[in-house]
């Protein structure tokens, strides 16, 4: 009977029954990798909290580790110095800001003032909501951060330059340099605004928009109506 049962089981499996698949346990290196990702996230989150609450000088690796509940030597395992932490935070915010700008409907760009306002306002709102970003984005903290911010500015400026020309707001012969300079000027005035007020001085923001708008309008098409309308 035992043999018959075994034979029946074999015949059942050969008839198409799916074999039982046992899930292999996670490899130790995979678990360690997940733990490493979680720790890096915890370090960056803690760094942002310290930056927002106490400012740049207070955000040492020791303070960051204490906030994250991670021993300082372990923090050094992931970041050799605080500049690497700064760079990782800027990259994180750069990606988030790009996502914010990607959500802007370019069809709403019907004039140079529209272009400036629809880009300025979301960026200002983002900085106000993320004071840790403000602590790093401005003030020329170090060359690595300056390069990352410039890369972001140039990328967004080129996108806006193309949109401005495609929408018929800027003359087709407008140099890309014009939009890069406009973006740079706006960024410098943002710096002034957030130095004057933790939330960004409103009057300075208004003047920044006026300045950038007036400059770009010297390159505007005579008719500000977008092409195709």
PDB file of C-alpha atoms in Angstrom:
ATOM      1  CA  UNK A   1       0.000   0.000   0.000  1.00  0.00           C
ATOM      2  CA  UNK A   2       2.841   2.336   0.736  1.00  0.00           C
ATOM      3  CA  UNK A   3       4.389   1.591  -2.627  1.00  0.00           C
ATOM      4  CA  UNK A   4       1.050   2.104  -4.329  1.00  0.00           C
ATOM      5  CA  UNK A   5       0.606   5.449  -2.646  1.00  0.00           C
ATOM      6  CA  UNK A   6       4.067   6.523  -3.658  1.00  0.00           C
ATOM      7  CA  UNK A   7       3.442   5.406  -7.202  1.00  0.00           C
ATOM      8  CA  UNK A   8       0.162   7.329  -7.224  1.00  0.00           C
ATOM      9  CA  UNK A   9       1.952  10.433  -6.021  1.00  0.00           C
ATOM     10  CA  UNK A  10       4.539  10.053  -8.755  1.00  0.00           C
ATOM     11  CA  UNK A  11       1.834   9.549 -11.380  1.00  0.00           C
ATOM     12  CA  UNK A  12       0.018  12.633 -10.030  1.00  0.00           C
ATOM     13  CA  UNK A  13       3.101  14.778 -10.377  1.00  0.00           C
ATOM     14  CA  UNK A  14       3.816  13.473 -13.850  1.00  0.00           C
ATOM     15  CA  UNK A  15       0.235  14.300 -14.764  1.00  0.00           C
ATOM     16  CA  UNK A  16       0.959  17.998 -14.420  1.00  0.00           C
ATOM     17  CA  UNK A  17       0.777  18.870 -10.716  1.00  0.00           C
ATOM     18  CA  UNK A  18       2.984  21.894 -10.028  1.00  0.00           C
ATOM     19  CA  UNK A  19       5.981  21.094  -7.834  1.00  0.00           C
ATOM     20  CA  UNK A  20       6.223  22.824  -4.506  1.00  0.00           C
ATOM     21  CA  UNK A  21       8.753  25.671  -4.703  1.00  0.00           C
ATOM     22  CA  UNK A  22      10.361  26.698  -1.442  1.00  0.00           C
ATOM     23  CA  UNK A  23      11.468  30.359  -1.195  1.00  0.00           C
ATOM     24  CA  UNK A  24      15.164  30.558  -0.509  1.00  0.00           C
ATOM     25  CA  UNK A  25      16.034  32.705   2.497  1.00  0.00           C
ATOM     26  CA  UNK A  26      17.428  36.154   1.744  1.00  0.00           C
ATOM     27  CA  UNK A  27      21.165  36.107   1.256  1.00  0.00           C
ATOM     28  CA  UNK A  28      23.093  37.838   4.039  1.00  0.00           C
ATOM     29  CA  UNK A  29      24.570  40.382   1.605  1.00  0.00           C
ATOM     30  CA  UNK A  30      21.081  41.307   0.360  1.00  0.00           C
ATOM     31  CA  UNK A  31      19.912  41.919   3.927  1.00  0.00           C
ATOM     32  CA  UNK A  32      23.011  43.990   4.591  1.00  0.00           C
ATOM     33  CA  UNK A  33      22.386  46.006   1.444  1.00  0.00           C
ATOM     34  CA  UNK A  34      18.799  46.767   2.521  1.00  0.00           C
ATOM     35  CA  UNK A  35      20.081  47.748   5.944  1.00  0.00           C
ATOM     36  CA  UNK A  36      22.645  50.036   4.327  1.00  0.00           C
ATOM     37  CA  UNK A  37      19.995  51.777   2.210  1.00  0.00           C
ATOM     38  CA  UNK A  38      17.816  52.268   5.283  1.00  0.00           C
ATOM     39  CA  UNK A  39      20.742  53.695   7.248  1.00  0.00           C
ATOM     40  CA  UNK A  40      21.696  56.122   4.492  1.00  0.00           C
ATOM     41  CA  UNK A  41      18.098  57.326   4.363  1.00  0.00           C
ATOM     42  CA  UNK A  42      18.038  57.711   8.144  1.00  0.00           C
ATOM     43  CA  UNK A  43      21.290  59.707   8.079  1.00  0.00           C
ATOM     44  CA  UNK A  44      20.017  62.055   5.372  1.00  0.00           C
ATOM     45  CA  UNK A  45      16.666  62.508   7.102  1.00  0.00           C
ATOM     46  CA  UNK A  46      18.432  63.309  10.369  1.00  0.00           C
ATOM     47  CA  UNK A  47      20.766  65.744   8.610  1.00  0.00           C
ATOM     48  CA  UNK A  48      17.813  67.588   7.123  1.00  0.00           C
ATOM     49  CA  UNK A  49      16.168  67.864  10.527  1.00  0.00           C
ATOM     50  CA  UNK A  50      19.299  69.302  12.154  1.00  0.00           C
ATOM     51  CA  UNK A  51      19.838  71.714   9.253  1.00  0.00           C
ATOM     52  CA  UNK A  52      16.244  72.937   9.431  1.00  0.00           C
ATOM     53  CA  UNK A  53      16.214  73.345  13.205  1.00  0.00           C
ATOM     54  CA  UNK A  54      19.736  74.535  14.029  1.00  0.00           C
ATOM     55  CA  UNK A  55      21.423  75.664  10.820  1.00  0.00           C
ATOM     56  CA  UNK A  56      24.450  74.637   8.810  1.00  0.00           C
ATOM     57  CA  UNK A  57      27.174  74.874  11.449  1.00  0.00           C
ATOM     58  CA  UNK A  58      25.251  72.640  13.839  1.00  0.00           C
ATOM     59  CA  UNK A  59      24.837  69.817  11.307  1.00  0.00           C
ATOM     60  CA  UNK A  60      28.051  67.946  12.136  1.00  0.00           C
ATOM     61  CA  UNK A  61      28.322  64.217  11.511  1.00  0.00           C
ATOM     62  CA  UNK A  62      28.268  63.681  15.264  1.00  0.00           C
ATOM     63  CA  UNK A  63      25.013  65.639  15.637  1.00  0.00           C
ATOM     64  CA  UNK A  64      23.519  63.892  12.615  1.00  0.00           C
ATOM     65  CA  UNK A  65      24.441  60.462  13.982  1.00  0.00           C
ATOM     66  CA  UNK A  66      22.955  61.284  17.377  1.00  0.00           C
ATOM     67  CA  UNK A  67      19.700  62.421  15.750  1.00  0.00           C
ATOM     68  CA  UNK A  68      19.562  59.271  13.605  1.00  0.00           C
ATOM     69  CA  UNK A  69      20.482  56.984  16.519  1.00  0.00           C
ATOM     70  CA  UNK A  70      23.530  55.754  14.607  1.00  0.00           C
ATOM     71  CA  UNK A  71      27.039  55.754  16.158  1.00  0.00           C
ATOM     72  CA  UNK A  72      29.346  58.319  14.571  1.00  0.00           C
ATOM     73  CA  UNK A  73      31.840  55.651  13.363  1.00  0.00           C
ATOM     74  CA  UNK A  74      28.960  53.977  11.506  1.00  0.00           C
ATOM     75  CA  UNK A  75      28.037  57.300   9.890  1.00  0.00           C
ATOM     76  CA  UNK A  76      31.599  57.516   8.571  1.00  0.00           C
ATOM     77  CA  UNK A  77      31.096  54.088   7.020  1.00  0.00           C
ATOM     78  CA  UNK A  78      28.571  55.646   4.624  1.00  0.00           C
ATOM     79  CA  UNK A  79      29.866  59.215   4.332  1.00  0.00           C
ATOM     80  CA  UNK A  80      33.544  60.103   4.660  1.00  0.00           C
ATOM     81  CA  UNK A  81      32.725  63.711   5.616  1.00  0.00           C
ATOM     82  CA  UNK A  82      29.778  66.081   6.003  1.00  0.00           C
ATOM     83  CA  UNK A  83      30.317  67.453   2.476  1.00  0.00           C
ATOM     84  CA  UNK A  84      29.224  64.101   1.073  1.00  0.00           C
ATOM     85  CA  UNK A  85      26.088  64.326   3.206  1.00  0.00           C
ATOM     86  CA  UNK A  86      25.463  67.846   1.891  1.00  0.00           C
ATOM     87  CA  UNK A  87      25.861  66.679  -1.708  1.00  0.00           C
ATOM     88  CA  UNK A  88      23.464  63.762  -1.207  1.00  0.00           C
ATOM     89  CA  UNK A  89      20.844  66.101   0.258  1.00  0.00           C
ATOM     90  CA  UNK A  90      21.203  68.578  -2.615  1.00  0.00           C
ATOM     91  CA  UNK A  91      20.805  65.754  -5.141  1.00  0.00           C
ATOM     92  CA  UNK A  92      17.678  64.614  -3.305  1.00  0.00           C
ATOM     93  CA  UNK A  93      16.182  68.101  -3.424  1.00  0.00           C
ATOM     94  CA  UNK A  94      17.264  68.632  -7.022  1.00  0.00           C
ATOM     95  CA  UNK A  95      15.313  65.546  -8.063  1.00  0.00           C
ATOM     96  CA  UNK A  96      12.276  66.658  -6.072  1.00  0.00           C
ATOM     97  CA  UNK A  97      12.398  70.166  -7.552  1.00  0.00           C
ATOM     98  CA  UNK A  98      12.684  68.731 -11.054  1.00  0.00           C
ATOM     99  CA  UNK A  99       9.530  66.746 -10.339  1.00  0.00           C
ATOM    100  CA  UNK A 100       7.754  69.909  -9.205  1.00  0.00           C
ATOM    101  CA  UNK A 101       8.726  71.742 -12.386  1.00  0.00           C
ATOM    102  CA  UNK A 102       7.782  68.750 -14.533  1.00  0.00           C
ATOM    103  CA  UNK A 103       4.241  69.179 -13.237  1.00  0.00           C
ATOM    104  CA  UNK A 104       3.937  72.703 -14.674  1.00  0.00           C
ATOM    105  CA  UNK A 105       1.627  72.911 -17.669  1.00  0.00           C
ATOM    106  CA  UNK A 106       3.598  74.708 -20.389  1.00  0.00           C
ATOM    107  CA  UNK A 107       0.330  75.546 -22.140  1.00  0.00           C
ATOM    108  CA  UNK A 108      -0.197  78.152 -19.430  1.00  0.00           C
ATOM    109  CA  UNK A 109       2.879  80.063 -20.619  1.00  0.00           C
ATOM    110  CA  UNK A 110       1.101  82.826 -22.546  1.00  0.00           C
ATOM    111  CA  UNK A 111       3.453  85.689 -21.741  1.00  0.00           C
ATOM    112  CA  UNK A 112       6.863  86.355 -20.238  1.00  0.00           C
ATOM    113  CA  UNK A 113       5.287  87.260 -16.856  1.00  0.00           C
ATOM    114  CA  UNK A 114       3.431  83.916 -16.963  1.00  0.00           C
ATOM    115  CA  UNK A 115       6.679  82.095 -17.644  1.00  0.00           C
ATOM    116  CA  UNK A 116       8.432  83.787 -14.727  1.00  0.00           C
ATOM    117  CA  UNK A 117       5.563  83.450 -12.238  1.00  0.00           C
ATOM    118  CA  UNK A 118       4.744  79.830 -13.072  1.00  0.00           C
ATOM    119  CA  UNK A 119       8.368  78.868 -12.469  1.00  0.00           C
ATOM    120  CA  UNK A 120       9.245  81.200  -9.587  1.00  0.00           C
ATOM    121  CA  UNK A 121       6.260  80.484  -7.373  1.00  0.00           C
ATOM    122  CA  UNK A 122       6.630  76.672  -7.128  1.00  0.00           C
ATOM    123  CA  UNK A 123      10.359  77.007  -6.462  1.00  0.00           C
ATOM    124  CA  UNK A 124       9.778  79.583  -3.723  1.00  0.00           C
ATOM    125  CA  UNK A 125       7.061  77.383  -2.196  1.00  0.00           C
ATOM    126  CA  UNK A 126       9.431  74.403  -2.237  1.00  0.00           C
ATOM    127  CA  UNK A 127      12.219  76.309  -0.506  1.00  0.00           C
ATOM    128  CA  UNK A 128       9.817  77.578   2.134  1.00  0.00           C
ATOM    129  CA  UNK A 129       8.634  74.043   2.798  1.00  0.00           C
ATOM    130  CA  UNK A 130      12.199  72.677   2.982  1.00  0.00           C
ATOM    131  CA  UNK A 131      14.413  74.951   5.117  1.00  0.00           C
ATOM    132  CA  UNK A 132      17.165  72.327   5.082  1.00  0.00           C
ATOM    133  CA  UNK A 133      17.410  72.825   1.324  1.00  0.00           C
ATOM    134  CA  UNK A 134      17.810  76.588   1.779  1.00  0.00           C
ATOM    135  CA  UNK A 135      20.706  75.990   4.192  1.00  0.00           C
ATOM    136  CA  UNK A 136      22.627  74.221   1.431  1.00  0.00           C
ATOM    137  CA  UNK A 137      21.323  75.647  -1.848  1.00  0.00           C
ATOM    138  CA  UNK A 138      22.619  79.174  -1.310  1.00  0.00           C
ATOM    139  CA  UNK A 139      25.618  80.846   0.338  1.00  0.00           C
ATOM    140  CA  UNK A 140      28.313  78.979  -1.658  1.00  0.00           C
ATOM    141  CA  UNK A 141      28.963  76.324   0.979  1.00  0.00           C
ATOM    142  CA  UNK A 142      31.560  74.461  -1.095  1.00  0.00           C
ATOM    143  CA  UNK A 143      32.542  73.806  -4.704  1.00  0.00           C
ATOM    144  CA  UNK A 144      30.699  70.491  -4.930  1.00  0.00           C
ATOM    145  CA  UNK A 145      27.398  72.061  -3.906  1.00  0.00           C
ATOM    146  CA  UNK A 146      27.994  75.020  -6.211  1.00  0.00           C
ATOM    147  CA  UNK A 147      28.527  72.634  -9.129  1.00  0.00           C
ATOM    148  CA  UNK A 148      25.364  70.655  -8.326  1.00  0.00           C
ATOM    149  CA  UNK A 149      23.244  73.810  -8.061  1.00  0.00           C
ATOM    150  CA  UNK A 150      24.713  75.173 -11.304  1.00  0.00           C
ATOM    151  CA  UNK A 151      23.952  71.898 -13.059  1.00  0.00           C
ATOM    152  CA  UNK A 152      20.340  72.107 -11.904  1.00  0.00           C
ATOM    153  CA  UNK A 153      20.025  75.786 -12.873  1.00  0.00           C
ATOM    154  CA  UNK A 154      21.507  75.205 -16.330  1.00  0.00           C
ATOM    155  CA  UNK A 155      19.268  72.219 -16.980  1.00  0.00           C
ATOM    156  CA  UNK A 156      16.104  74.098 -16.011  1.00  0.00           C
ATOM    157  CA  UNK A 157      17.210  77.248 -17.852  1.00  0.00           C
ATOM    158  CA  UNK A 158      17.703  75.293 -21.073  1.00  0.00           C
ATOM    159  CA  UNK A 159      14.276  73.726 -20.730  1.00  0.00           C
ATOM    160  CA  UNK A 160      12.633  77.123 -20.177  1.00  0.00           C
ATOM    161  CA  UNK A 161      14.588  78.643 -23.054  1.00  0.00           C
ATOM    162  CA  UNK A 162      13.262  75.985 -25.424  1.00  0.00           C
ATOM    163  CA  UNK A 163       9.723  76.379 -24.090  1.00  0.00           C
ATOM    164  CA  UNK A 164       9.922  80.161 -24.418  1.00  0.00           C
ATOM    165  CA  UNK A 165      10.931  79.900 -28.055  1.00  0.00           C
ATOM    166  CA  UNK A 166       8.492  77.085 -28.854  1.00  0.00           C
ATOM    167  CA  UNK A 167       5.618  79.009 -27.315  1.00  0.00           C
ATOM    168  CA  UNK A 168       6.550  82.119 -29.287  1.00  0.00           C
ATOM    169  CA  UNK A 169       7.375  84.157 -26.192  1.00  0.00           C
ATOM    170  CA  UNK A 170      11.053  84.632 -26.986  1.00  0.00           C
ATOM    171  CA  UNK A 171      12.602  85.522 -30.317  1.00  0.00           C
ATOM    172  CA  UNK A 172      14.002  82.500 -32.093  1.00  0.00           C
ATOM    173  CA  UNK A 173      17.468  84.066 -32.059  1.00  0.00           C
ATOM    174  CA  UNK A 174      17.475  84.461 -28.260  1.00  0.00           C
ATOM    175  CA  UNK A 175      20.743  82.962 -26.931  1.00  0.00           C
ATOM    176  CA  UNK A 176      20.553  80.244 -24.301  1.00  0.00           C
ATOM    177  CA  UNK A 177      22.875  82.449 -22.236  1.00  0.00           C
ATOM    178  CA  UNK A 178      20.004  84.890 -21.740  1.00  0.00           C
ATOM    179  CA  UNK A 179      17.865  82.356 -19.877  1.00  0.00           C
ATOM    180  CA  UNK A 180      20.855  81.089 -17.911  1.00  0.00           C
ATOM    181  CA  UNK A 181      21.637  84.636 -16.768  1.00  0.00           C
ATOM    182  CA  UNK A 182      17.982  85.258 -15.887  1.00  0.00           C
ATOM    183  CA  UNK A 183      17.909  82.088 -13.819  1.00  0.00           C
ATOM    184  CA  UNK A 184      21.203  82.998 -12.146  1.00  0.00           C
ATOM    185  CA  UNK A 185      19.951  86.486 -11.280  1.00  0.00           C
ATOM    186  CA  UNK A 186      16.765  85.046  -9.822  1.00  0.00           C
ATOM    187  CA  UNK A 187      18.773  82.564  -7.761  1.00  0.00           C
ATOM    188  CA  UNK A 188      21.002  85.284  -6.334  1.00  0.00           C
ATOM    189  CA  UNK A 189      17.974  87.309  -5.293  1.00  0.00           C
ATOM    190  CA  UNK A 190      16.421  84.213  -3.728  1.00  0.00           C
ATOM    191  CA  UNK A 191      19.592  83.977  -1.670  1.00  0.00           C
ATOM    192  CA  UNK A 192      19.117  87.573  -0.510  1.00  0.00           C
ATOM    193  CA  UNK A 193      15.455  86.936   0.298  1.00  0.00           C
ATOM    194  CA  UNK A 194      16.165  83.908   2.467  1.00  0.00           C
ATOM    195  CA  UNK A 195      19.034  85.639   4.232  1.00  0.00           C
ATOM    196  CA  UNK A 196      16.667  88.445   5.224  1.00  0.00           C
ATOM    197  CA  UNK A 197      13.839  86.171   6.270  1.00  0.00           C
ATOM    198  CA  UNK A 198      13.805  82.461   7.134  1.00  0.00           C
ATOM    199  CA  UNK A 199      10.718  82.080   4.943  1.00  0.00           C
ATOM    200  CA  UNK A 200      12.015  84.247   2.124  1.00  0.00           C
ATOM    201  CA  UNK A 201      11.330  87.981   2.168  1.00  0.00           C
ATOM    202  CA  UNK A 202       8.200  88.562   0.087  1.00  0.00           C
ATOM    203  CA  UNK A 203       9.188  92.046  -1.088  1.00  0.00           C
ATOM    204  CA  UNK A 204      12.534  90.766  -2.360  1.00  0.00           C
ATOM    205  CA  UNK A 205      10.795  87.893  -4.160  1.00  0.00           C
ATOM    206  CA  UNK A 206       8.487  90.368  -5.883  1.00  0.00           C
ATOM    207  CA  UNK A 207      11.407  92.502  -7.017  1.00  0.00           C
ATOM    208  CA  UNK A 208      13.241  89.404  -8.240  1.00  0.00           C
ATOM    209  CA  UNK A 209      10.310  88.523 -10.483  1.00  0.00           C
ATOM    210  CA  UNK A 210      10.131  92.085 -11.779  1.00  0.00           C
ATOM    211  CA  UNK A 211      13.830  92.138 -12.567  1.00  0.00           C
ATOM    212  CA  UNK A 212      13.862  88.792 -14.390  1.00  0.00           C
ATOM    213  CA  UNK A 213      10.634  89.586 -16.254  1.00  0.00           C
ATOM    214  CA  UNK A 214      11.922  92.972 -17.445  1.00  0.00           C
ATOM    215  CA  UNK A 215      15.165  91.400 -18.666  1.00  0.00           C
ATOM    216  CA  UNK A 216      13.493  88.564 -20.556  1.00  0.00           C
ATOM    217  CA  UNK A 217      10.985  90.931 -22.137  1.00  0.00           C
ATOM    218  CA  UNK A 218      13.856  92.647 -23.975  1.00  0.00           C
ATOM    219  CA  UNK A 219      14.075  89.368 -25.929  1.00  0.00           C
ATOM    220  CA  UNK A 220      10.336  88.861 -26.321  1.00  0.00           C
ATOM    221  CA  UNK A 221       8.557  88.535 -29.640  1.00  0.00           C
ATOM    222  CA  UNK A 222       6.611  91.702 -30.532  1.00  0.00           C
ATOM    223  CA  UNK A 223       3.405  89.731 -30.201  1.00  0.00           C
ATOM    224  CA  UNK A 224       3.257  87.834 -26.906  1.00  0.00           C
ATOM    225  CA  UNK A 225       0.490  85.527 -28.164  1.00  0.00           C
ATOM    226  CA  UNK A 226       1.816  81.937 -28.263  1.00  0.00           C
ATOM    227  CA  UNK A 227       2.292  80.406 -31.684  1.00  0.00           C
ATOM    228  CA  UNK A 228      -0.627  78.576 -33.166  1.00  0.00           C
ATOM    229  CA  UNK A 229      -3.250  80.819 -31.539  1.00  0.00           C
TER     230      UNK A 229
END
